[in-house]
Amino acid sequence: MNNFQSFEINEPLDMHLHLRDADMLKLVGPLTSKTFSGALVMPNLVPPITTKEALLSYKQRIKEACKNDQFEPFVTLFFKNDYSYEFLKDIKDEIIAIKLYPAGITTNSETGVSSMDIEVLRPTLESMSKLEIPLCIHGETNGFVMDREKEFMPIYESIAKAFPKLKIIMEHITTKDAIELLDKYDNLFATVTLHHLLITLDDVAGGMLQPHLFCKPIAKTPIDRTALLNAALKAYPKLMFGSDSAPHPKHKKECCGCAAGVFTSPIALQVLTQLFEKHNALENLNAFVSLNAQKIYNLKLDKKTVKLVKKDFVVPAIYEYKEEKVVPMYAGETLSWSLED
Ligand SMILES: NC(=O)N[C@@H](CC(=O)O)C(=O)O
Ligand SMILES: [Zn+2]
Ligand SMILES: [Zn+2]
């Protein structure tokens, strides 16, 4: 067994990230831009990003907040059924993908699509397919909470079949079913979070309720977690890292009616290194956290190499800026890997 004391990750990419806006953006943006070369930024602001003006000004605010030329924010548009071909053609070079949310299924998705009927979605999907704009999907039905992702599999299949040239990314997958579906269609890809490689429903609600581990989709069973972890550890080429780091103010997590989302951006690379080392799979970490995404999204990056060292890192209990306070996953715990100073 190798005894690694340091490890380098070239061009780390986070292909599913929530940066929010205003002071929260100023708090969390630098925590990602410091370590990652780029991130796919989700459009579920209030209101969501649906116009070119909103998109470009959000990108500008991200760049200002992140204060780091060695970081590229890849911004996305919030899916609507009635985007015209001309509108999409005009915005194509500014976006990396379009994100589809079923209405009301997760945080700030109220104005998402109210029907997943392929005929309703067809006009926008046809334009996206022609223009080669990838489609990212939050794939959950409104069925029983543990079955929502599984029930969405036929919907992924119908879109993958109807639009074979459209790249479809199943976001933050949490099930063995989703892993198995990846093999069936050339145009299907997926992101997986850090927390879904680590936790099951037991960690969220098996003992005292853990609001900081509550997210959508909810963590599933040990069998699902094992399937996700095995695919990540071998850097299965259709799977990429997307933290889904989703900060919510402390008072919106530690309350009655806890908001969904786990905040992981400041610990992501340290914990991934720890996890891949534990499973003797460090040789696959660069592919999982960068190369797979570069191939799937045709990215060329020359931003940074991040060095991790085998040194204890005590995760801060809280991250704060002005009035904003966010609690990270593993708050107060000690990790065995740190970012080099
Ligand atoms: N994952 C979550 O639980 N929450 C995300 C939304 C999302 O990615 O579904 C958020 O924006 O807070
Ligand atoms: Zn989601
Ligand atoms: Zn998300």
XYZ file of C-alpha atoms and ligand atoms in Angstrom:
355
model
C 0.000 0.000 0.000
C 1.255 3.465 -0.869
C 1.799 5.776 2.032
C 0.913 9.139 0.556
C 2.029 12.251 2.443
C 0.884 14.632 -0.249
C -1.325 14.499 -3.314
C -1.913 16.831 -6.250
C -5.150 17.432 -8.088
C -4.915 19.133 -11.480
C -7.725 21.507 -12.442
C -10.292 20.365 -9.862
C -13.841 20.914 -11.093
C -17.110 21.057 -9.203
C -19.810 20.375 -11.786
C -22.815 21.157 -9.556
C -22.593 24.125 -7.224
C -24.870 26.702 -5.594
C -23.178 30.051 -5.074
C -26.325 32.066 -4.201
C -26.073 35.866 -4.343
C -25.216 39.025 -2.378
C -23.422 38.466 0.974
C -23.896 34.691 0.825
C -22.119 34.675 -2.562
C -19.337 36.781 -1.061
C -19.012 34.277 1.782
C -19.110 30.995 -0.172
C -17.677 32.051 -3.564
C -14.064 32.395 -2.369
C -14.258 29.032 -0.565
C -14.760 27.340 -3.947
C -12.608 29.610 -6.113
C -9.621 29.112 -3.824
C -9.474 25.381 -4.520
C -11.385 24.680 -7.708
C -10.415 25.660 -11.268
C -14.036 25.906 -12.280
C -17.560 25.130 -11.239
C -20.920 24.693 -12.890
C -23.088 27.214 -11.083
C -26.777 26.448 -10.656
C -29.388 29.037 -11.697
C -31.950 28.560 -8.891
C -31.784 32.088 -7.540
C -34.926 34.006 -6.604
C -36.008 34.772 -9.289
C -34.156 32.127 -11.328
C -31.770 33.011 -14.177
C -33.882 33.081 -17.347
C -32.589 36.068 -19.322
C -29.270 37.024 -20.866
C -29.071 40.192 -18.768
C -29.605 38.277 -15.516
C -27.087 35.635 -16.589
C -24.312 38.055 -17.500
C -24.755 40.211 -14.444
C -24.780 37.119 -12.187
C -21.555 35.913 -13.817
C -20.026 39.314 -13.161
C -21.108 39.268 -9.498
C -19.611 35.781 -9.144
C -16.304 36.927 -10.607
C -16.191 39.932 -8.298
C -17.056 37.845 -5.235
C -14.578 35.088 -6.063
C -11.639 37.466 -6.575
C -9.603 34.793 -8.335
C -8.525 34.681 -11.985
C -7.640 31.037 -11.489
C -11.320 30.161 -11.265
C -13.895 29.925 -14.039
C -17.613 30.071 -13.175
C -19.589 28.085 -15.757
C -23.062 29.566 -15.534
C -26.358 27.935 -16.435
C -29.836 28.973 -17.466
C -33.033 27.848 -15.715
C -35.047 25.637 -18.112
C -38.293 26.976 -19.563
C -40.576 25.380 -22.124
C -40.864 28.489 -24.218
C -37.294 29.549 -24.963
C -37.056 30.327 -28.671
C -34.347 28.871 -30.899
C -33.056 32.413 -31.559
C -32.805 33.198 -27.861
C -30.878 29.984 -27.195
C -28.608 30.513 -30.182
C -27.762 33.954 -28.907
C -27.028 32.807 -25.339
C -25.298 29.529 -26.222
C -21.722 30.769 -25.895
C -22.387 32.257 -22.466
C -23.686 29.089 -20.810
C -22.389 25.594 -20.171
C -25.818 23.978 -19.835
C -29.490 24.490 -19.055
C -30.874 23.157 -15.791
C -34.326 21.617 -15.633
C -36.253 21.460 -12.360
C -39.646 19.829 -11.936
C -41.754 22.554 -10.277
C -41.543 22.624 -6.499
C -39.300 19.567 -6.165
C -36.384 21.328 -4.440
C -35.114 24.703 -3.196
C -36.214 27.641 -5.402
C -37.751 25.435 -8.092
C -41.310 26.780 -7.846
C -41.161 28.125 -11.408
C -39.780 24.873 -12.822
C -41.653 22.711 -15.330
C -45.076 21.516 -14.222
C -45.132 18.591 -16.654
C -42.373 16.216 -17.706
C -44.405 15.246 -20.785
C -41.910 14.975 -23.626
C -44.234 16.824 -26.030
C -44.392 19.791 -23.643
C -40.598 19.871 -23.351
C -39.930 19.161 -27.031
C -39.514 22.688 -28.477
C -36.765 23.733 -26.049
C -35.119 20.293 -26.086
C -35.066 20.235 -29.882
C -33.328 23.605 -29.994
C -30.859 22.532 -27.302
C -30.085 19.347 -29.186
C -29.441 21.264 -32.435
C -27.337 23.868 -30.658
C -25.480 21.213 -28.616
C -26.425 22.726 -25.258
C -26.284 20.070 -22.506
C -29.330 19.496 -20.306
C -28.873 19.094 -16.546
C -31.833 17.653 -14.647
C -32.901 17.431 -11.028
C -34.507 14.030 -11.559
C -37.154 13.412 -8.924
C -40.903 12.797 -9.139
C -43.233 13.876 -6.357
C -43.766 10.281 -5.229
C -42.669 8.699 -1.942
C -39.466 10.445 -0.930
C -37.219 7.353 -1.085
C -38.585 6.373 -4.528
C -38.544 9.753 -6.262
C -35.280 9.276 -8.121
C -36.045 5.682 -9.084
C -39.439 6.787 -10.438
C -37.705 9.385 -12.584
C -35.606 6.789 -14.478
C -38.228 6.215 -17.221
C -38.358 9.985 -17.779
C -34.584 10.110 -18.262
C -34.927 7.179 -20.665
C -37.650 8.809 -22.718
C -35.649 12.032 -23.114
C -32.438 10.125 -23.890
C -34.253 8.107 -26.577
C -36.146 11.022 -28.090
C -33.030 13.236 -28.286
C -30.053 10.949 -28.889
C -27.764 13.914 -29.683
C -28.665 15.808 -26.522
C -26.203 15.415 -23.642
C -28.226 14.750 -20.510
C -26.710 15.002 -17.055
C -28.557 13.306 -14.228
C -27.681 15.635 -11.373
C -26.674 14.521 -7.893
C -27.613 10.858 -8.348
C -28.269 8.903 -5.176
C -29.277 5.415 -6.321
C -27.955 2.183 -7.755
C -30.708 2.478 -10.408
C -29.202 5.707 -11.722
C -25.705 4.184 -11.890
C -27.098 1.252 -13.866
C -28.982 3.509 -16.273
C -25.760 5.285 -17.272
C -24.632 2.231 -19.222
C -27.820 2.060 -21.289
C -27.638 5.366 -23.176
C -24.608 6.988 -24.784
C -26.000 10.465 -24.134
C -26.583 10.022 -20.380
C -24.072 11.270 -17.809
C -24.250 12.055 -14.096
C -22.836 14.022 -11.220
C -22.518 12.649 -7.706
C -21.998 14.662 -4.531
C -19.483 14.148 -1.767
C -22.146 13.543 0.867
C -23.959 10.852 -1.130
C -20.688 8.888 -1.286
C -20.536 9.013 2.508
C -23.953 8.983 4.127
C -27.228 7.075 4.063
C -30.656 7.960 5.423
C -29.446 6.549 8.738
C -26.962 9.398 9.116
C -29.715 11.953 8.470
C -32.562 10.550 10.537
C -31.493 7.253 12.117
C -30.570 8.872 15.409
C -31.022 12.499 16.420
C -32.129 14.442 13.348
C -29.157 16.007 11.538
C -30.403 19.104 9.704
C -27.011 19.823 8.144
C -27.180 16.471 6.302
C -30.715 17.024 5.035
C -30.812 17.583 1.290
C -32.665 16.732 -1.901
C -32.515 14.040 -3.077
C -32.494 12.549 0.415
C -29.610 10.135 1.154
C -30.664 6.557 0.409
C -29.705 3.018 1.440
C -26.314 1.380 2.057
C -26.729 -0.544 -1.239
C -27.193 2.718 -3.129
C -24.242 4.349 -1.414
C -21.993 1.390 -2.249
C -22.988 1.547 -5.919
C -22.235 5.274 -6.059
C -18.954 4.891 -4.202
C -17.734 2.028 -6.399
C -18.438 4.017 -9.550
C -16.674 7.098 -8.158
C -13.644 5.156 -6.898
C -13.051 3.634 -10.309
C -13.698 7.051 -11.905
C -16.381 5.613 -14.134
C -16.059 7.927 -17.164
C -19.736 8.947 -17.322
C -19.708 10.108 -13.722
C -18.216 13.383 -12.495
C -17.897 15.162 -9.209
C -20.522 17.802 -8.463
C -20.600 18.769 -4.800
C -24.125 20.222 -4.834
C -22.734 22.343 -2.034
C -25.929 24.202 -1.155
C -25.444 26.750 1.618
C -28.418 27.923 3.643
C -28.216 30.364 6.563
C -27.739 28.580 9.907
C -31.126 29.776 11.164
C -32.849 28.212 8.121
C -31.246 24.827 8.821
C -31.545 24.753 12.600
C -35.264 25.389 12.813
C -38.675 23.901 12.270
C -38.980 23.370 8.498
C -35.278 22.881 7.729
C -34.125 23.970 4.239
C -32.625 21.231 2.009
C -28.931 21.419 1.181
C -25.530 20.335 2.535
C -22.680 22.845 2.564
C -19.457 21.079 1.555
C -17.365 23.367 -0.636
C -14.657 24.164 1.969
C -14.085 20.483 2.794
C -14.730 18.789 -0.540
C -11.204 18.157 -1.795
C -9.837 17.211 1.629
C -12.620 14.678 2.240
C -12.429 13.261 -1.295
C -8.689 12.720 -0.850
C -9.290 11.041 2.498
C -11.988 8.818 0.990
C -10.031 7.799 -2.113
C -6.933 7.141 0.005
C -8.922 4.941 2.389
C -10.025 2.816 -0.583
C -6.594 2.772 -2.258
C -7.995 4.644 -5.226
C -6.057 7.919 -5.215
C -4.836 7.173 -8.750
C -8.420 7.693 -9.947
C -9.162 10.899 -8.079
C -7.943 13.264 -10.827
C -10.259 11.592 -13.310
C -13.237 11.708 -10.979
C -12.763 15.337 -9.994
C -11.531 16.774 -13.277
C -10.778 14.685 -16.373
C -14.203 13.053 -16.681
C -15.908 16.450 -16.566
C -13.391 17.933 -19.021
C -14.257 15.194 -21.515
C -18.014 15.290 -20.975
C -18.238 19.084 -21.270
C -15.307 19.559 -23.713
C -13.420 21.858 -21.357
C -9.834 23.001 -21.676
C -8.408 24.442 -18.494
C -5.086 25.800 -17.416
C -5.872 27.369 -14.061
C -4.372 25.540 -11.134
C -2.980 22.454 -9.445
C -4.003 21.978 -5.848
C -1.716 20.242 -3.406
C -3.118 18.380 -0.437
C -0.960 17.335 2.472
C -1.418 14.658 5.104
C -2.013 17.021 7.994
C -4.972 17.417 10.344
C -7.584 19.964 9.356
C -10.149 20.931 11.970
C -13.292 21.914 10.077
C -14.526 25.319 11.281
C -17.770 25.223 13.275
C -19.133 28.009 11.124
C -18.245 30.240 8.169
C -19.370 33.868 8.506
C -19.453 37.105 6.547
C -21.414 40.109 7.799
C -24.849 38.724 8.787
C -24.437 35.427 6.923
C -23.568 32.284 8.881
C -23.248 28.805 7.340
C -22.434 25.490 8.972
C -20.321 23.091 6.877
C -20.603 19.312 6.819
C -18.245 17.809 9.460
C -18.239 21.095 11.421
C -15.789 20.818 14.319
C -14.464 17.433 13.184
C -10.882 16.651 12.237
C -9.961 15.551 8.712
C -6.663 13.841 7.937
C -5.908 15.906 4.819
C -5.424 19.668 4.473
C -4.915 22.051 1.605
C -1.280 23.114 1.408
C -0.927 26.700 2.742
N -29.727 19.836 -3.038
C -30.463 20.524 -2.206
O -30.963 19.961 -1.215
N -30.711 21.844 -2.364
C -30.316 22.666 -3.473
C -31.164 22.460 -4.684
C -30.880 21.203 -5.451
O -29.749 20.990 -5.889
O -31.786 20.398 -5.618
C -30.377 24.142 -3.044
O -30.347 25.007 -3.905
O -30.437 24.400 -1.830
Zn -31.229 19.373 -7.303
Zn -28.062 21.462 -6.405
